[in-house]
Amino acid sequence: MIASLDTDPTRRDPVAGLQKDITQLPEPSSEITPQTTLMLAVRDHRDRAAFAALFDHFAPRLKGFIMRSGTGSAQAEEIIQDVMLTVWRKSAQFDPARAQVSAWIYQIARNRQIDIIRKERRPLPDELGEDPGAEPDASQIMAIEQEAGQLKLALARLKPDQRDIIEKAYLGELTHQEISTQTGLPLGTIKSRIRLGLERLRHELKGLR
Amino acid sequence: MTAINHHTPDAMLAAYATGNLPQPYALVVAAHISLCLDCRASYEAHLAAGGAVLETCATEAVSDGLKSSILDRLDTPYTPEPTYQRMGVYPAPVMQALKGKAIRWKSLGLGVRQSILSSDQNGSARLLFIPSGQAVPEHSHNGLELTLVLQGSFSDDTGRFGVGDLEVADQALEHTPTADPGPPCICLAATDAPLRFNTFLPRLLQPLFRI
Ligand SMILES: [Zn+2]
């Protein structure tokens, strides 16, 4: 199932769930992708050359992605312009301990597409700010990168028809009823990792409940 | 702080993350994610999968001038979209739906109040205020109804729903949720059907009027 996340009842207990998850996670490698390095340069140093390099990487992918759901070339480029400007303006919200650049840009692109289609803003969850005192956790960032790499591999290994369904789902072409009957990507491990990234922001979450 | 026991079903979370959930449901799911660490992790895992699809999809060459026109605009002043902060028991997506304005409650009788956030062909979303011991009004007898507790709690045959818990009820579920003793129960509820006249009456009155 696309939605085949961990439904273990122990996940209701954050601490028990977390400890169980830690023991299952593989050791992170020491690979940080160029996109993450570039995005951090944009976020922390407003680096225009890094931004231009991110454009070179993502713009053709965004265009392919957007045009697959039937949008014309000119409108696709308008959306790319909005998305890349949002990447520049909202770079402070990028948190490599929770998301790879591709995941963050995917979200921005889908938000923009939906806002255009529906002509109203998509409801989004509360933003979780960085803990100003938190040290950047390199091993957590590398673990997220590694899990994202695994997802890409899993996607590449799918049979063409299965892969087509996954792509349709993430292009936003399947309803939740359709999604629940489909086979999907294994997301349990990356979910556990993201959860570790979220734990850093826990004090904020406590205030939210 | 109590643990959240009733979560967003994964298929619904995936549909939300991929942007294919009707607006009223998307509002409730966004509000649940705002309160629930676990569903936020699942939601962000789906975004990671979306990122993998974006990374690996077939590319399309962009026009020559696109990059320079974007680079030229990096310093252009712009008006940021308004952002909303959580207020009291209302998470940011609810404040966004209210456009930051105060809630305008309308009485449904017996101390029950509602505030309609949206109602159109995509369905409806509303806030409900239910005093202890009163029944939770329902939207209609068809479609899928989501109810997220923001304050207090309610109970029905299927269990107890406290702050952050999400009840997913389809038309097959025969239930009479009732607000528990304690502070009034405040919920965010959504359905894919537009509001009907009968929904303006608390459930208790419906048999009398044979609606
Ligand atoms: Zn949840």
Coordinates of C-alpha atoms and ligand atoms in Angstrom, one line a residue:
Chain A
M1 CA 0.0 0.0 0.0
I2 CA 1.1 3.5 -0.7
A3 CA -0.1 4.3 2.8
S4 CA 1.7 1.3 4.3
L5 CA 3.2 3.1 7.2
D6 CA 3.8 1.6 10.6
T7 CA 0.4 0.8 12.2
D8 CA 1.9 -0.9 15.2
P9 CA -0.2 0.1 18.2
T10 CA 3.0 0.8 20.3
R11 CA 3.4 3.9 18.1
R12 CA 0.8 5.5 20.3
D13 CA 3.4 5.8 23.0
P14 CA 6.0 8.1 21.6
V15 CA 8.9 7.0 23.8
A16 CA 8.3 3.2 23.4
G17 CA 7.8 3.6 19.6
L18 CA 10.9 5.7 19.3
Q19 CA 13.2 3.3 21.2
K20 CA 11.9 0.4 19.2
D21 CA 12.5 2.3 15.9
I22 CA 16.1 3.3 16.9
T23 CA 17.2 -0.3 17.2
Q24 CA 15.9 -1.1 13.7
L25 CA 17.7 1.8 11.9
P26 CA 20.9 1.1 9.9
E27 CA 24.1 3.1 10.5
P28 CA 24.1 6.3 8.5
S29 CA 26.7 6.7 5.8
S30 CA 28.8 9.9 5.4
E31 CA 27.2 11.1 2.2
I32 CA 25.6 14.5 1.9
T33 CA 24.2 15.2 -1.5
P34 CA 25.3 18.3 -3.4
Q35 CA 21.7 19.6 -3.3
T36 CA 21.7 19.7 0.5
T37 CA 25.0 21.5 0.6
L38 CA 23.7 24.0 -2.0
M39 CA 20.4 24.5 -0.1
L40 CA 22.3 25.1 3.1
A41 CA 24.4 27.7 1.4
V42 CA 21.3 29.4 0.2
R43 CA 19.7 29.2 3.6
D44 CA 22.6 30.3 5.7
H45 CA 24.6 32.5 3.3
R46 CA 22.0 33.7 0.7
D47 CA 24.4 32.2 -1.9
R48 CA 23.2 33.1 -5.4
A49 CA 25.6 30.7 -7.2
A50 CA 24.3 27.9 -5.1
F51 CA 20.7 28.9 -5.9
A52 CA 21.6 28.9 -9.6
A53 CA 23.0 25.4 -9.3
L54 CA 19.8 24.3 -7.5
F55 CA 17.8 25.7 -10.4
D56 CA 20.0 23.8 -12.9
H57 CA 19.2 20.6 -11.0
F58 CA 15.6 21.0 -10.2
A59 CA 14.0 23.2 -12.9
P60 CA 14.1 20.5 -15.6
R61 CA 12.8 17.9 -13.1
L62 CA 10.0 20.3 -12.0
K63 CA 9.1 20.9 -15.6
G64 CA 8.8 17.2 -16.4
F65 CA 6.9 16.6 -13.2
I66 CA 4.4 19.5 -13.7
M67 CA 3.9 18.8 -17.4
R68 CA 3.1 15.1 -16.7
S69 CA -0.2 16.0 -15.3
G70 CA -1.2 17.9 -18.4
T71 CA 0.0 21.4 -17.7
G72 CA 1.4 23.3 -20.8
S73 CA 5.0 24.4 -21.1
A74 CA 4.4 28.1 -20.5
Q75 CA 2.3 27.6 -17.4
A76 CA 4.7 25.0 -16.1
E77 CA 7.5 27.6 -16.3
E78 CA 5.4 30.1 -14.4
I79 CA 4.9 27.6 -11.7
I80 CA 8.7 26.8 -11.7
Q81 CA 9.4 30.5 -11.3
D82 CA 7.0 30.7 -8.3
V83 CA 8.4 27.6 -6.8
M84 CA 12.1 28.7 -7.1
L85 CA 11.3 32.1 -5.7
T86 CA 9.6 30.4 -2.8
V87 CA 12.7 28.3 -2.3
W88 CA 14.8 31.5 -2.1
R89 CA 12.4 33.4 0.1
K90 CA 11.4 30.7 2.6
S91 CA 14.8 29.0 2.8
A92 CA 14.8 29.5 6.6
Q93 CA 12.1 26.8 6.8
F94 CA 14.4 24.2 5.2
D95 CA 15.4 21.6 7.9
P96 CA 17.7 18.9 6.6
A97 CA 17.2 16.9 9.8
R98 CA 13.6 16.2 8.6
A99 CA 13.6 16.6 4.8
Q100 CA 15.8 16.2 1.8
V101 CA 15.8 19.2 -0.6
S102 CA 13.7 17.2 -3.1
A103 CA 11.0 16.5 -0.5
W104 CA 10.9 20.2 0.5
I105 CA 10.7 21.4 -3.1
Y106 CA 8.1 18.7 -3.9
Q107 CA 5.9 20.2 -1.1
I108 CA 6.3 23.7 -2.4
A109 CA 5.5 22.7 -6.0
R110 CA 2.4 20.7 -5.0
N111 CA 1.2 23.6 -2.8
R112 CA 1.6 26.0 -5.7
Q113 CA -0.2 23.7 -8.2
I114 CA -3.1 23.2 -5.8
D115 CA -3.4 26.9 -5.0
I116 CA -3.7 27.6 -8.7
I117 CA -6.2 24.9 -9.4
R118 CA -8.4 25.6 -6.4
K119 CA -7.9 29.3 -6.4
E120 CA -7.7 29.2 -2.6
R121 CA -4.9 28.3 -0.2
R122 CA -4.3 24.8 0.7
P123 CA -4.6 24.2 4.5
L124 CA -1.1 23.5 5.9
P125 CA -0.1 22.3 9.4
D126 CA 1.5 24.7 12.0
E127 CA 5.1 25.4 11.1
L128 CA 7.6 24.1 13.5
G129 CA 10.5 26.6 14.0
E130 CA 14.1 25.6 14.7
D131 CA 15.1 25.4 18.3
P132 CA 17.6 28.3 18.3
G133 CA 19.9 26.4 20.8
A134 CA 19.9 23.1 18.8
E135 CA 23.2 22.0 17.4
P136 CA 23.0 20.9 13.7
D137 CA 23.0 17.1 13.9
A138 CA 25.2 15.9 11.0
S139 CA 24.5 12.2 11.6
Q140 CA 20.7 12.8 11.5
I141 CA 21.1 14.8 8.3
M142 CA 23.1 12.0 6.7
A143 CA 20.6 9.4 7.9
I144 CA 17.8 11.4 6.2
E145 CA 19.9 11.5 3.0
Q146 CA 20.5 7.8 3.1
E147 CA 16.8 7.0 3.6
A148 CA 15.9 9.3 0.8
G149 CA 18.4 7.5 -1.4
Q150 CA 16.9 4.2 -0.4
L151 CA 13.4 5.5 -1.5
K152 CA 14.8 6.4 -4.9
L153 CA 16.3 2.9 -5.2
A154 CA 13.0 1.3 -4.2
L155 CA 11.2 3.4 -6.8
A156 CA 13.7 2.4 -9.5
R157 CA 13.3 -1.3 -8.7
L158 CA 9.5 -1.2 -9.1
K159 CA 7.9 -2.8 -12.2
P160 CA 6.9 -0.1 -14.7
D161 CA 3.2 -0.4 -14.0
Q162 CA 3.7 -0.2 -10.3
R163 CA 6.0 2.7 -10.7
D164 CA 3.4 4.4 -12.9
I165 CA 0.8 4.1 -10.1
I166 CA 3.2 5.6 -7.5
E167 CA 4.0 8.5 -9.8
K168 CA 0.3 9.1 -10.4
A169 CA -0.3 9.1 -6.6
Y170 CA 2.5 11.6 -5.9
L171 CA 1.4 13.8 -8.8
G172 CA -1.8 14.1 -7.0
E173 CA -3.9 12.1 -9.4
L174 CA -5.3 9.4 -7.0
T175 CA -8.0 9.9 -4.5
H176 CA -7.6 8.5 -1.0
Q177 CA -9.9 5.6 -1.8
E178 CA -7.7 4.8 -4.8
I179 CA -4.5 5.1 -2.8
S180 CA -5.8 2.7 -0.1
T181 CA -6.1 -0.1 -2.6
Q182 CA -2.7 0.4 -4.2
T183 CA 0.8 -1.0 -3.5
G184 CA 3.3 1.6 -2.5
L185 CA 6.7 2.5 -1.3
P186 CA 8.1 1.2 2.1
L187 CA 8.0 4.4 4.2
G188 CA 8.4 2.9 7.7
T189 CA 12.1 3.5 8.1
I190 CA 12.2 7.1 6.8
K191 CA 9.2 7.9 8.9
S192 CA 11.2 6.7 12.0
R193 CA 14.1 8.9 11.0
I194 CA 12.0 12.0 10.4
R195 CA 10.4 11.4 13.7
L196 CA 13.9 11.6 15.3
G197 CA 14.3 15.0 13.5
L198 CA 10.9 16.1 14.9
E199 CA 11.9 15.0 18.4
R200 CA 14.4 17.9 18.4
L201 CA 11.4 20.2 18.2
R202 CA 9.5 18.4 20.8
H203 CA 9.4 21.2 23.3
E204 CA 7.4 23.2 20.8
L205 CA 5.1 20.3 20.1
K206 CA 4.4 20.0 23.8
G207 CA 3.2 23.5 23.7
L208 CA 0.9 22.8 20.9
R209 CA -1.1 20.0 22.4
Chain B
M1 CA -1.2 16.4 27.8
T2 CA -2.8 13.1 26.9
A3 CA -1.7 10.7 24.2
I4 CA -3.5 10.8 20.9
N5 CA -5.1 7.4 20.2
H6 CA -7.1 8.0 17.1
H7 CA -5.0 9.0 14.1
T8 CA -5.5 10.0 10.4
P9 CA -5.7 6.8 8.3
D10 CA -2.6 6.4 6.2
A11 CA -4.3 6.5 2.9
M12 CA -5.9 9.8 3.8
L13 CA -2.5 11.2 5.0
A14 CA -1.0 10.1 1.7
A15 CA -3.9 11.8 -0.2
Y16 CA -3.3 15.0 1.9
A17 CA 0.5 15.0 1.3
T18 CA 0.0 14.5 -2.4
G19 CA -2.6 17.3 -2.5
N20 CA -5.6 15.3 -3.5
L21 CA -7.9 15.5 -0.5
P22 CA -11.0 17.7 -0.7
Q23 CA -10.5 21.1 1.0
P24 CA -12.7 20.4 4.1
Y25 CA -10.9 17.1 4.8
A26 CA -7.5 18.7 4.1
L27 CA -8.3 21.3 6.8
V28 CA -9.0 18.6 9.4
V29 CA -6.0 16.5 8.5
A30 CA -3.7 19.6 8.6
A31 CA -5.1 20.4 12.0
H32 CA -4.5 16.8 13.2
I33 CA -0.9 16.9 12.0
S34 CA -0.5 20.2 13.8
L35 CA -1.3 18.3 17.1
C36 CA 0.2 14.9 16.3
L37 CA 3.9 14.1 16.1
D38 CA 3.3 10.7 14.7
C39 CA 1.1 11.8 11.8
R40 CA 3.4 14.7 11.1
A41 CA 6.3 12.1 10.7
S42 CA 4.1 10.0 8.3
Y43 CA 3.1 13.1 6.3
E44 CA 6.7 14.2 6.0
A45 CA 7.6 10.6 4.9
H46 CA 5.1 10.9 2.1
L47 CA 6.7 14.2 1.1
A48 CA 10.0 12.4 1.0
A49 CA 8.5 9.8 -1.4
G50 CA 7.1 12.7 -3.5
G51 CA 10.6 14.1 -3.5
A52 CA 11.9 10.8 -4.8
V53 CA 9.4 10.9 -7.6
L54 CA 10.4 14.4 -8.4
E55 CA 14.1 13.5 -8.4
T56 CA 13.6 10.5 -10.7
C57 CA 10.9 11.7 -13.1
A58 CA 11.7 12.4 -16.8
T59 CA 13.1 15.9 -17.2
E60 CA 11.9 18.6 -19.6
A61 CA 14.3 21.3 -21.0
V62 CA 13.4 24.8 -19.7
S63 CA 13.5 28.0 -21.8
D64 CA 16.8 29.8 -22.1
G65 CA 15.7 33.0 -20.3
L66 CA 14.0 31.3 -17.3
K67 CA 17.0 31.1 -15.0
S68 CA 18.1 34.7 -15.5
S69 CA 14.6 36.0 -15.1
I70 CA 14.3 34.2 -11.8
L71 CA 17.8 35.3 -10.6
D72 CA 16.8 38.9 -11.6
R73 CA 13.8 38.7 -9.3
L74 CA 15.5 37.5 -6.2
D75 CA 15.8 40.9 -4.7
T76 CA 12.4 42.2 -5.9
P77 CA 10.3 43.2 -2.9
Y78 CA 7.2 41.1 -2.5
T79 CA 4.2 40.8 -0.2
P80 CA 4.4 37.6 1.7
E81 CA 1.1 35.7 2.1
P82 CA -0.4 36.2 5.5
T83 CA 0.6 33.5 7.9
Y84 CA -1.5 32.4 10.8
Q85 CA -0.5 31.3 14.3
R86 CA -2.2 28.9 16.6
M87 CA -4.6 30.8 19.0
G88 CA -5.7 29.0 22.1
V89 CA -7.0 25.6 21.2
Y90 CA -7.2 26.5 17.5
P91 CA -4.2 25.3 15.4
A92 CA -2.9 27.4 12.5
P93 CA -4.9 25.8 9.7
V94 CA -8.1 26.6 11.6
M95 CA -6.9 30.2 12.0
Q96 CA -6.2 30.2 8.3
A97 CA -9.7 29.1 7.6
L98 CA -11.0 31.9 9.8
K99 CA -8.6 34.3 8.1
G100 CA -7.5 35.3 11.6
K101 CA -10.9 36.6 12.5
A102 CA -12.8 35.8 15.7
I103 CA -15.1 32.8 15.6
R104 CA -18.8 33.7 15.1
W105 CA -20.8 31.0 16.9
K106 CA -24.4 30.3 16.0
S107 CA -26.7 28.6 18.5
L108 CA -28.2 25.2 17.6
G109 CA -30.1 25.0 20.8
L110 CA -29.5 23.1 24.1
G111 CA -26.2 25.0 24.4
V112 CA -24.8 23.5 21.3
R113 CA -23.1 26.0 18.9
Q114 CA -21.5 25.8 15.5
S115 CA -19.5 28.1 13.3
I116 CA -19.4 27.2 9.6
L117 CA -15.9 27.6 8.1
S118 CA -16.8 26.6 4.5
S119 CA -19.7 24.9 2.7
D120 CA -19.8 24.3 -1.0
Q121 CA -19.8 21.5 -3.6
N122 CA -16.5 20.3 -2.1
G123 CA -18.2 19.6 1.2
S124 CA -18.2 21.5 4.5
A125 CA -16.1 22.3 7.5
R126 CA -17.3 23.7 10.8
L127 CA -16.4 24.2 14.4
L128 CA -18.7 22.7 17.0
F129 CA -19.1 23.6 20.7
I130 CA -20.9 21.0 22.7
P131 CA -21.6 21.3 26.4
S132 CA -21.0 18.3 28.6
G133 CA -23.7 15.7 28.2
Q134 CA -25.0 17.0 24.9
A135 CA -24.9 15.0 21.6
V136 CA -22.5 16.0 18.9
P137 CA -24.6 17.1 15.9
E138 CA -23.8 15.4 12.6
H139 CA -23.7 16.8 9.2
S140 CA -25.8 14.4 7.2
H141 CA -26.4 10.7 6.9
N142 CA -24.2 10.2 3.9
G143 CA -20.5 10.4 3.0
L144 CA -17.5 10.3 5.2
E145 CA -17.3 12.6 8.3
L146 CA -14.1 13.6 10.1
T147 CA -14.3 15.0 13.6
L148 CA -11.2 16.3 15.4
V149 CA -11.3 17.2 19.1
L150 CA -9.7 20.5 20.0
Q151 CA -10.9 20.8 23.6
G152 CA -12.6 18.4 26.0
S153 CA -13.7 15.0 24.8
F154 CA -16.6 13.0 23.5
S155 CA -17.5 9.3 23.6
D156 CA -19.5 6.9 21.6
D157 CA -19.8 3.2 21.1
T158 CA -16.4 3.1 19.4
G159 CA -14.5 4.8 22.2
R160 CA -13.4 8.0 23.8
F161 CA -12.0 10.9 21.7
G162 CA -9.9 13.5 23.5
V163 CA -7.8 16.5 22.4
G164 CA -6.1 15.6 19.1
D165 CA -8.1 12.5 18.4
L166 CA -9.6 12.2 15.0
E167 CA -12.8 10.2 14.4
V168 CA -13.4 8.9 10.9
A169 CA -17.1 7.9 10.5
D170 CA -18.6 6.5 7.3
Q171 CA -22.3 6.2 6.8
A172 CA -22.2 2.6 8.0
L173 CA -21.3 3.8 11.5
E174 CA -24.4 4.1 13.7
H175 CA -23.3 6.1 16.7
T176 CA -24.3 8.9 19.0
P177 CA -21.2 10.8 20.2
T178 CA -21.8 12.7 23.4
A179 CA -19.6 15.3 25.1
D180 CA -18.0 13.9 28.3
P181 CA -18.2 15.6 31.7
G182 CA -15.8 18.4 32.0
P183 CA -15.1 21.5 29.9
P184 CA -17.3 21.9 26.8
C185 CA -16.1 19.8 23.9
I186 CA -14.9 21.9 20.9
C187 CA -14.5 20.0 17.6
L188 CA -13.5 20.6 14.0
A189 CA -15.8 18.6 11.7
A190 CA -15.8 18.1 8.0
T191 CA -17.8 16.1 5.4
D192 CA -17.7 15.8 1.6
A193 CA -21.4 16.7 1.5
P194 CA -22.7 20.3 1.7
L195 CA -24.5 21.2 4.9
R196 CA -28.2 20.3 4.9
F197 CA -31.0 22.0 6.8
N198 CA -31.3 19.1 9.2
T199 CA -27.7 19.7 10.3
F200 CA -28.8 22.9 11.9
L201 CA -30.7 21.0 14.5
P202 CA -29.0 19.0 17.2
R203 CA -29.4 15.3 16.8
L204 CA -31.8 15.1 19.7
L205 CA -34.4 17.2 17.9
Q206 CA -34.2 15.3 14.6
P207 CA -36.7 12.5 15.6
L208 CA -39.3 15.0 16.6
F209 CA -39.2 16.7 13.2
R210 CA -38.9 13.4 11.4
I211 CA -36.1 14.7 9.2
Ligands
ZN1 ZN -2.0 11.2 14.5

